[in-house]
mmCIF file of C-alpha atoms in Angstrom:
data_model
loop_
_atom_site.group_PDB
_atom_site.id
_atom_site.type_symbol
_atom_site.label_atom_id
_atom_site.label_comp_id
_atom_site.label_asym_id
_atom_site.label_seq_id
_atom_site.Cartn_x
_atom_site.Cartn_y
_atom_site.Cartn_z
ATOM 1 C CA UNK A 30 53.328 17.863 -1.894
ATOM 2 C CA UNK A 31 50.723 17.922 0.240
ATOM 3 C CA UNK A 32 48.621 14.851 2.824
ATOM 4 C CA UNK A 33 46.963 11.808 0.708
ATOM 5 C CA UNK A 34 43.480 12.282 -0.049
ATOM 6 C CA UNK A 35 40.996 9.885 -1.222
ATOM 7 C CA UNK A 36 39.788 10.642 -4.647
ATOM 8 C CA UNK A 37 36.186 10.793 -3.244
ATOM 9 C CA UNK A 38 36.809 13.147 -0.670
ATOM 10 C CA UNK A 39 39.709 15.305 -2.722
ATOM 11 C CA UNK A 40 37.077 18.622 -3.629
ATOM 12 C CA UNK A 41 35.026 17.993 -0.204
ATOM 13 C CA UNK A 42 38.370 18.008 1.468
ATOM 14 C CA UNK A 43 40.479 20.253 -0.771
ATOM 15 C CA UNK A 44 43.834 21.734 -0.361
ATOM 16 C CA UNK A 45 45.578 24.952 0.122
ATOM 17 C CA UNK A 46 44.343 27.101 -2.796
ATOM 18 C CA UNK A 47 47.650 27.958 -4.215
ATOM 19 C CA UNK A 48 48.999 24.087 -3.564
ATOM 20 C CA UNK A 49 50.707 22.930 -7.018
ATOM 21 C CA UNK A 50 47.996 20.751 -9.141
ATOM 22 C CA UNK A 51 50.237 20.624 -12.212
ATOM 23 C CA UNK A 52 52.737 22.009 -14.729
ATOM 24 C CA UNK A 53 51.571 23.580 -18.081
ATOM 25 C CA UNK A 54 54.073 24.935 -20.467
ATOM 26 C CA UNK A 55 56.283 25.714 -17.295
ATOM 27 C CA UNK A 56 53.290 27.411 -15.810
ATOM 28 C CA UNK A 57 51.873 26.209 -12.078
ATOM 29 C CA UNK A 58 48.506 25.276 -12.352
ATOM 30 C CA UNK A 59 46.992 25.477 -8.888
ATOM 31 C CA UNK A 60 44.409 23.204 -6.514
ATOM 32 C CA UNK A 61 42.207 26.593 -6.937
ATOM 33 C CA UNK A 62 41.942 26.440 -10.662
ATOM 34 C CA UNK A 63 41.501 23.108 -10.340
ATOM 35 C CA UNK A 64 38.497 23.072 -8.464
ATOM 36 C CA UNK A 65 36.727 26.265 -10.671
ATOM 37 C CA UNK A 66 37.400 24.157 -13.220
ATOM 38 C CA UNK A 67 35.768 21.344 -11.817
ATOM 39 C CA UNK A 68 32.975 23.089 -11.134
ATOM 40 C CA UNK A 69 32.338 25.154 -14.455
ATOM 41 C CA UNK A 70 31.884 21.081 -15.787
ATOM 42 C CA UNK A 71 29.806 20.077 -12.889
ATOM 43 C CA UNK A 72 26.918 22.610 -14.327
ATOM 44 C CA UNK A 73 27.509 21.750 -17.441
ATOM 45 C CA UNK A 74 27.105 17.649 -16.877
ATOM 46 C CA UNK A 75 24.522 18.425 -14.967
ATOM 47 C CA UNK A 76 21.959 20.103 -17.158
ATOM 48 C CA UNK A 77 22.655 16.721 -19.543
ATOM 49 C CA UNK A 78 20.515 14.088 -20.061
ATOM 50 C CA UNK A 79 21.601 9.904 -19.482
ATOM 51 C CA UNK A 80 24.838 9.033 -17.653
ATOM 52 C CA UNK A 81 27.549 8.326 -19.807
ATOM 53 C CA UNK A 82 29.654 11.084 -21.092
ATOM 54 C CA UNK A 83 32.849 10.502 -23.177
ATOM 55 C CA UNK A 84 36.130 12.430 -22.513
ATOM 56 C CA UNK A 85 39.138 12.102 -24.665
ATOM 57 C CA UNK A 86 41.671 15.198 -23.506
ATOM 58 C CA UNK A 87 45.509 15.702 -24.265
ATOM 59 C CA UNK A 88 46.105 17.734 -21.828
ATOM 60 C CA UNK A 89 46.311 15.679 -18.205
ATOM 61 C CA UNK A 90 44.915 18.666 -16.145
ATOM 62 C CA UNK A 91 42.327 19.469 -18.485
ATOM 63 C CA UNK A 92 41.152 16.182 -18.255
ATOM 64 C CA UNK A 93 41.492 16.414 -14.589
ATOM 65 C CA UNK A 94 38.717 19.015 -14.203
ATOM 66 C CA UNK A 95 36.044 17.900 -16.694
ATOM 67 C CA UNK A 96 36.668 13.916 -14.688
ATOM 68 C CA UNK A 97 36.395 15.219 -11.520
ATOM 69 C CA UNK A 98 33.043 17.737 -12.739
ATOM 70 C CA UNK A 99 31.556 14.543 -14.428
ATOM 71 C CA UNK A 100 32.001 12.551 -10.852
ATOM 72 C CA UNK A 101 30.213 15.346 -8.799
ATOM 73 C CA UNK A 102 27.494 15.361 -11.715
ATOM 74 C CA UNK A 103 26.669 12.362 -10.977
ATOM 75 C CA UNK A 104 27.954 11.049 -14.604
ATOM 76 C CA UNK A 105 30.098 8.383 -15.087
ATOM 77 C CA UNK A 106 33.201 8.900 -17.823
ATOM 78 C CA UNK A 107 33.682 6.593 -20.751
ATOM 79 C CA UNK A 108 37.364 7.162 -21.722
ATOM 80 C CA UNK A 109 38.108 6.095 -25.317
ATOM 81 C CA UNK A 110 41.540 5.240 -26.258
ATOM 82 C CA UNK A 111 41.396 7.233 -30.010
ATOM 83 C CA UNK A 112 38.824 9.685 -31.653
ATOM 84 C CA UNK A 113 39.005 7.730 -34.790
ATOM 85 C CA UNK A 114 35.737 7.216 -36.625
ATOM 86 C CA UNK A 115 35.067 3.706 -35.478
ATOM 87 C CA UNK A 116 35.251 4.756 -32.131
ATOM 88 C CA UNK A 117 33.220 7.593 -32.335
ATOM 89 C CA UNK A 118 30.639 5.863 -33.954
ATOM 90 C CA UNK A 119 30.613 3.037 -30.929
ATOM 91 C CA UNK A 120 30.512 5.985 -28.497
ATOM 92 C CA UNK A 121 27.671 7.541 -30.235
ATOM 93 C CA UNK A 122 25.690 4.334 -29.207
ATOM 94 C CA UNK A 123 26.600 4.406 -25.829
ATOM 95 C CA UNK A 124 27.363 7.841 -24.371
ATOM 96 C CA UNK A 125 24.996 10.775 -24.218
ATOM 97 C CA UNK A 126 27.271 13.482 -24.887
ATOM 98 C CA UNK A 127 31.112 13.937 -25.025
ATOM 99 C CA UNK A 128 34.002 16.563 -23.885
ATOM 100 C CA UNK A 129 37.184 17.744 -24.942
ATOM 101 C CA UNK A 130 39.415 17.331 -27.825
ATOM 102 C CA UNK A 131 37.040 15.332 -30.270
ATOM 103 C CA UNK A 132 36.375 16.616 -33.910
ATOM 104 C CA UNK A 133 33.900 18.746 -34.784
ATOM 105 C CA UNK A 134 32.055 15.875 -36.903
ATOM 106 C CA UNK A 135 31.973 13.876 -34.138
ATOM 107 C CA UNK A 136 28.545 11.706 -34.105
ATOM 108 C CA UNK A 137 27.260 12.848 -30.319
ATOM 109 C CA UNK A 138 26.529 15.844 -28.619
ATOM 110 C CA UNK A 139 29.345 17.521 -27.542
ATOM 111 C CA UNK A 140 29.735 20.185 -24.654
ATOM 112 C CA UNK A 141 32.333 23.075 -23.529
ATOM 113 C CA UNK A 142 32.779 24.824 -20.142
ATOM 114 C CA UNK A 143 33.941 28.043 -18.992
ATOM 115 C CA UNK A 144 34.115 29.505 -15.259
ATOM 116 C CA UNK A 145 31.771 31.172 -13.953
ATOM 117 C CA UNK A 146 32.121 34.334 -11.659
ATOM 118 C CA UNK A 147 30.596 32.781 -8.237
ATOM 119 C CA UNK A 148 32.812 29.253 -9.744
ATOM 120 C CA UNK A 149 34.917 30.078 -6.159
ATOM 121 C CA UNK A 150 31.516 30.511 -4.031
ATOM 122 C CA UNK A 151 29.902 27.770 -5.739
ATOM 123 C CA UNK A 152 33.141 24.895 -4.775
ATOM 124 C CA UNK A 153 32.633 25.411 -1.286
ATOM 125 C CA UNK A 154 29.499 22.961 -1.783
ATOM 126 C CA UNK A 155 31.655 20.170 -2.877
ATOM 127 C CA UNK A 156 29.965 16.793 -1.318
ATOM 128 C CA UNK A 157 32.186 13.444 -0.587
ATOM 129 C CA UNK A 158 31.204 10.971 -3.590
ATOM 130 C CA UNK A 159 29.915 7.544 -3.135
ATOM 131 C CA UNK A 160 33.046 5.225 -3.192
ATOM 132 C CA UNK A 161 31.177 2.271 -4.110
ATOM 133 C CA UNK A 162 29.308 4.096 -7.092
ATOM 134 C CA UNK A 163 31.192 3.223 -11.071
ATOM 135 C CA UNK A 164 32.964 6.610 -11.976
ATOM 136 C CA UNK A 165 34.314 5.416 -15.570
ATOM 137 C CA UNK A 166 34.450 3.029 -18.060
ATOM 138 C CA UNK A 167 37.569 1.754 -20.616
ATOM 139 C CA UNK A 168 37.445 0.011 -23.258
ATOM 140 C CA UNK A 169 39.178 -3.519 -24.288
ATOM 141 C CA UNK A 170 41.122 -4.472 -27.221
ATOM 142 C CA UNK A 171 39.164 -5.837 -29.177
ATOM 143 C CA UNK A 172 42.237 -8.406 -30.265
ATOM 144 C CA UNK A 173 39.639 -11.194 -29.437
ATOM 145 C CA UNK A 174 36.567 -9.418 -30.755
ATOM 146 C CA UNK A 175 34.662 -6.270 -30.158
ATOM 147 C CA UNK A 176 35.632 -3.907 -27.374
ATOM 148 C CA UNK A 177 33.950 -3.839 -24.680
ATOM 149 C CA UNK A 178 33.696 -1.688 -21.476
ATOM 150 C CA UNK A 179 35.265 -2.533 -18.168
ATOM 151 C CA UNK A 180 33.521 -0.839 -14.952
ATOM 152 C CA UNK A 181 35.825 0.705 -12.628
ATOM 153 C CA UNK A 182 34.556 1.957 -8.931
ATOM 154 C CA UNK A 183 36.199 4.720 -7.402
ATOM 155 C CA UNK A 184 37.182 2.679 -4.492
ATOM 156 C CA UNK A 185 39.023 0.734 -7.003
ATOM 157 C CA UNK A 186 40.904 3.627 -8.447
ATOM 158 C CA UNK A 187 41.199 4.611 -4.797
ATOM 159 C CA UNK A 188 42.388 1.339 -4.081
ATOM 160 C CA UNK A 189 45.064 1.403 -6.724
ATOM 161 C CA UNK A 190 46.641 4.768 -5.937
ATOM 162 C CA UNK A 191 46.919 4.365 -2.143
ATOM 163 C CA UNK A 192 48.586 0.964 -2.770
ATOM 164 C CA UNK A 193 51.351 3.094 -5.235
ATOM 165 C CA UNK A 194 51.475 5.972 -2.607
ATOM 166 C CA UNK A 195 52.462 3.201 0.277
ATOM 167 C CA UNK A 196 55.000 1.480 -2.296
ATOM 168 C CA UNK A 197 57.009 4.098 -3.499
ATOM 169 C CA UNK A 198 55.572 7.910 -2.021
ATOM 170 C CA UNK A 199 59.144 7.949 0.268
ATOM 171 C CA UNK A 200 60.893 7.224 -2.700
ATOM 172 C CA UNK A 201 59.119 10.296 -5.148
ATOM 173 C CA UNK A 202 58.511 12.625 -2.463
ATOM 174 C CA UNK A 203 58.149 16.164 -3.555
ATOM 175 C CA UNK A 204 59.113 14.362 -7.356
ATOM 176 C CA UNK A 205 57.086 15.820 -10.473
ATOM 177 C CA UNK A 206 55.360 13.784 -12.740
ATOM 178 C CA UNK A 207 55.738 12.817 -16.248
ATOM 179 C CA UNK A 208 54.546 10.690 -18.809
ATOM 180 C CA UNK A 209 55.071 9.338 -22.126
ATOM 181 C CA UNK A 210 51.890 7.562 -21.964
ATOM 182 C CA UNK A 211 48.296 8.774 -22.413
ATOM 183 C CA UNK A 212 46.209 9.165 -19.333
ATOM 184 C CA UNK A 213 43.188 7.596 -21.555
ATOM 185 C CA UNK A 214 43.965 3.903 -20.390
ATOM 186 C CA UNK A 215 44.049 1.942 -17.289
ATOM 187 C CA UNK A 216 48.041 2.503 -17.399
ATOM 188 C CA UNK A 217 48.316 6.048 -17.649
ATOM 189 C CA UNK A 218 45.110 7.142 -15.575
ATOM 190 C CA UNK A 219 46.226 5.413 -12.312
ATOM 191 C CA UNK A 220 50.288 6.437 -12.909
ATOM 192 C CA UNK A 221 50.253 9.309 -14.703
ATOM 193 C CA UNK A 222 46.767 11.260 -12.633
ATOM 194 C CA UNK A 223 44.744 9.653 -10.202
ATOM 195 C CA UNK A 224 47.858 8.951 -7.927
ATOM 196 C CA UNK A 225 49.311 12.729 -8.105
ATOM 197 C CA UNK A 226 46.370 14.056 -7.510
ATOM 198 C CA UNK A 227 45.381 12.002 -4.143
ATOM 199 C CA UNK A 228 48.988 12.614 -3.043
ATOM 200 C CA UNK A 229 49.223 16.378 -3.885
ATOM 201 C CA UNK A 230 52.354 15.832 -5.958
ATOM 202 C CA UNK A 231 52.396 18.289 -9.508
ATOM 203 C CA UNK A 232 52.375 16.348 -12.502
ATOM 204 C CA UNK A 233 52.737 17.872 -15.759
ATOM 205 C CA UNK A 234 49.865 18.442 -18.162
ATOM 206 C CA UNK A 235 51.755 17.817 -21.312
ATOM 207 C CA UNK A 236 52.617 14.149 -22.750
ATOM 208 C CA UNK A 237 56.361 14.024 -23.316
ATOM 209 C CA UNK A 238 56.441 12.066 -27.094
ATOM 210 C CA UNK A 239 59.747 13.102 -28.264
ATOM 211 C CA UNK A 240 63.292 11.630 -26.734
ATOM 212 C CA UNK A 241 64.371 15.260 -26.754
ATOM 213 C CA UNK A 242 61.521 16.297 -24.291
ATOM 214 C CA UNK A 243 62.648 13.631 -22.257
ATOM 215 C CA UNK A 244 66.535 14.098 -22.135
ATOM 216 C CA UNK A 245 65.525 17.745 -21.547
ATOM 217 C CA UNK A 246 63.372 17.277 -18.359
ATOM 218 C CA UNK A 247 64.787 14.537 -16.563
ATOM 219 C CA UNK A 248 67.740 16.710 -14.822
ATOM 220 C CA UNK A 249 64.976 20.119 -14.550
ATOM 221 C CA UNK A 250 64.621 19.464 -10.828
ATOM 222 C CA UNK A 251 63.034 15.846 -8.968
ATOM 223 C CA UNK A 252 61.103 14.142 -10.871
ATOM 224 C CA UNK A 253 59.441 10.717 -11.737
ATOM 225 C CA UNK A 254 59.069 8.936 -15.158
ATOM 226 C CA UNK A 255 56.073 7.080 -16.389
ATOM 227 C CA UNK A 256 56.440 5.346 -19.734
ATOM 228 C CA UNK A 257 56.774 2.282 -21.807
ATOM 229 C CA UNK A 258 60.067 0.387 -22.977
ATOM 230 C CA UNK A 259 59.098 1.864 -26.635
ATOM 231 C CA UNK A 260 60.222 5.223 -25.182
ATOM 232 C CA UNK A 261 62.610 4.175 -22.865
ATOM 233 C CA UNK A 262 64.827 2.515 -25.948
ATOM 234 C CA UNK A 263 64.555 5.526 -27.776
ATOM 235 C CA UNK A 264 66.018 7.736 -25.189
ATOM 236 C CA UNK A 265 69.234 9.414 -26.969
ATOM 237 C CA UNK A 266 72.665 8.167 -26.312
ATOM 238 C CA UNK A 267 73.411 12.097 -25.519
ATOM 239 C CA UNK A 268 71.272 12.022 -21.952
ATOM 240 C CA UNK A 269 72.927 13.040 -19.347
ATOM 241 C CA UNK A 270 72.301 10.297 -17.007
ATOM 242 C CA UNK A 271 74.720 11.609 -14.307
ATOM 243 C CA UNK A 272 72.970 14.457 -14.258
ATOM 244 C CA UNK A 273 69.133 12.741 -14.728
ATOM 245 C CA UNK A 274 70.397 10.703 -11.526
ATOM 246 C CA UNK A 275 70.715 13.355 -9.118
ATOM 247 C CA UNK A 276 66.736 14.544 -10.175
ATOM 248 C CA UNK A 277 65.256 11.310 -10.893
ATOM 249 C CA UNK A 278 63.470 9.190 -8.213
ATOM 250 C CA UNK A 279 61.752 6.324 -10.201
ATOM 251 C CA UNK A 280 60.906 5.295 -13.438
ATOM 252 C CA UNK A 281 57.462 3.148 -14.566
ATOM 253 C CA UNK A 282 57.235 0.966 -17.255
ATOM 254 C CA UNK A 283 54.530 -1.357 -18.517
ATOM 255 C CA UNK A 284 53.195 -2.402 -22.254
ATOM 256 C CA UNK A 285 56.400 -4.916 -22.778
ATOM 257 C CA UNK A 286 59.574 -6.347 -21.534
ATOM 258 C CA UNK A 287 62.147 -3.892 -20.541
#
């Protein structure tokens, strides 16, 4: 775990190259990777036309890099909830382009990176971002009509994860992060990313959806929980919660009544 650092100085400030960013398969992911990453989808944003570009990624530190490339782009990230073909067809009116794990029939542009070999070189230029600029947009419902998109400033999502860091960072610590819940809402982004990242603690890449997943990694070293009461109730009578005590530092809920 490393100092808190403002989401729109976290590249222009960095951390120790081989710092933990996140957990893949068991695999350390490092602040490094992160930022070649980042930049291999700052070029690509770049070189595209309009502002809007839509990301929709299962994998948390995947979506990490082509967010933070799209911020230093100058883009601002439309995060859809689904890829279903309703929603892609209200993208394609809105977004110039999109990333990630959409299907290949999907109505807009869509765009790949890969590193390049000055990627390390090419980092060092990262500049602070504007705080005050809007970095992403969600979507509503819809339970009251059509969905529409909510701005969000980074100093709001900066906002949001210092106030979580001074609530509960004593009480996580050095904890790793997972989710049940998708970082493609205004739930999971905060919880589940934005806050790990600014306070340099790992979070894992993968979304835990089965009980077993859950039972398995909740007494595999210090970690915190973020996930809904649907998956809470559904944790298996078998956990051992003795042991899950002695690892696990909090647990977040939202989406119902616990």
């Amino acid at each position: 775990m490393g100092e808190f650092i403002e989401l729109h100085e976290l590249l222009a400030t960095g951390r120790n190259a081989d710092a933990a960013l996140a957990l893949r398969a068991g695999v350390r992911l490092l602040f490094s990777e992160f930022a070649e990453r980042a930049n291999a989808w700052r070029t690509v944003f770049a070189t595209m036309p309009g502002e809007k570009i839509a990301l929709f990624f299962e994998d948390s530190a995947a979506f990490a890099c082509a967010l933070f490339g799209a911020w230093h782009a100058g883009k601002q990230a439309v995060l859809p909830a689904d890829v279903l073909p309703e929603t892609l067809r209200r993208l394609s009116t809105i977004c110039a382009g999109c990333a990630g794990d959409f299907p290949a029939d999907a109505p807009l542009p869509r765009v790949s990176a890969s590193a390049s070999p000055d990627a390390a070189q090419d980092a060092a230029q990262w500049q602070t971002l504007d705080p005050e600029r809007i970095a992403l947009f969600v979507f509503t419902s819809g339970s009251t009509g059509e969905p529409a998109l909510v701005p969000k400033r980074l100093s709001q999502l900066s906002a949001e994860v210092r106030a979580l860091e001074s609530a509960f960072g004593s009480r996580l610590g050095e904890a790793t992060v997972y989710a049940t819940v998708t970082h493609q809402h205004m739930y999971g982004l905060p919880f589940r990313l934005l806050w790990p990242l600014a306070a340099g603690r790992a979070f894992v890449a993968e979304r835990w959806t089965f009980p077993e997943d859950m039972a398995r990694g909740l007494v595999n070293g210090a970690c915190a929980l973020i996930a809904s009461p649907a998956h809470l109730k559904r944790l298996p009578q078998t956990l051992d919660w003795r042991g899950a005590r002695n690892h696990l530092r909090a647990v977040f809920s939202a989406g119902g009544p616990l």
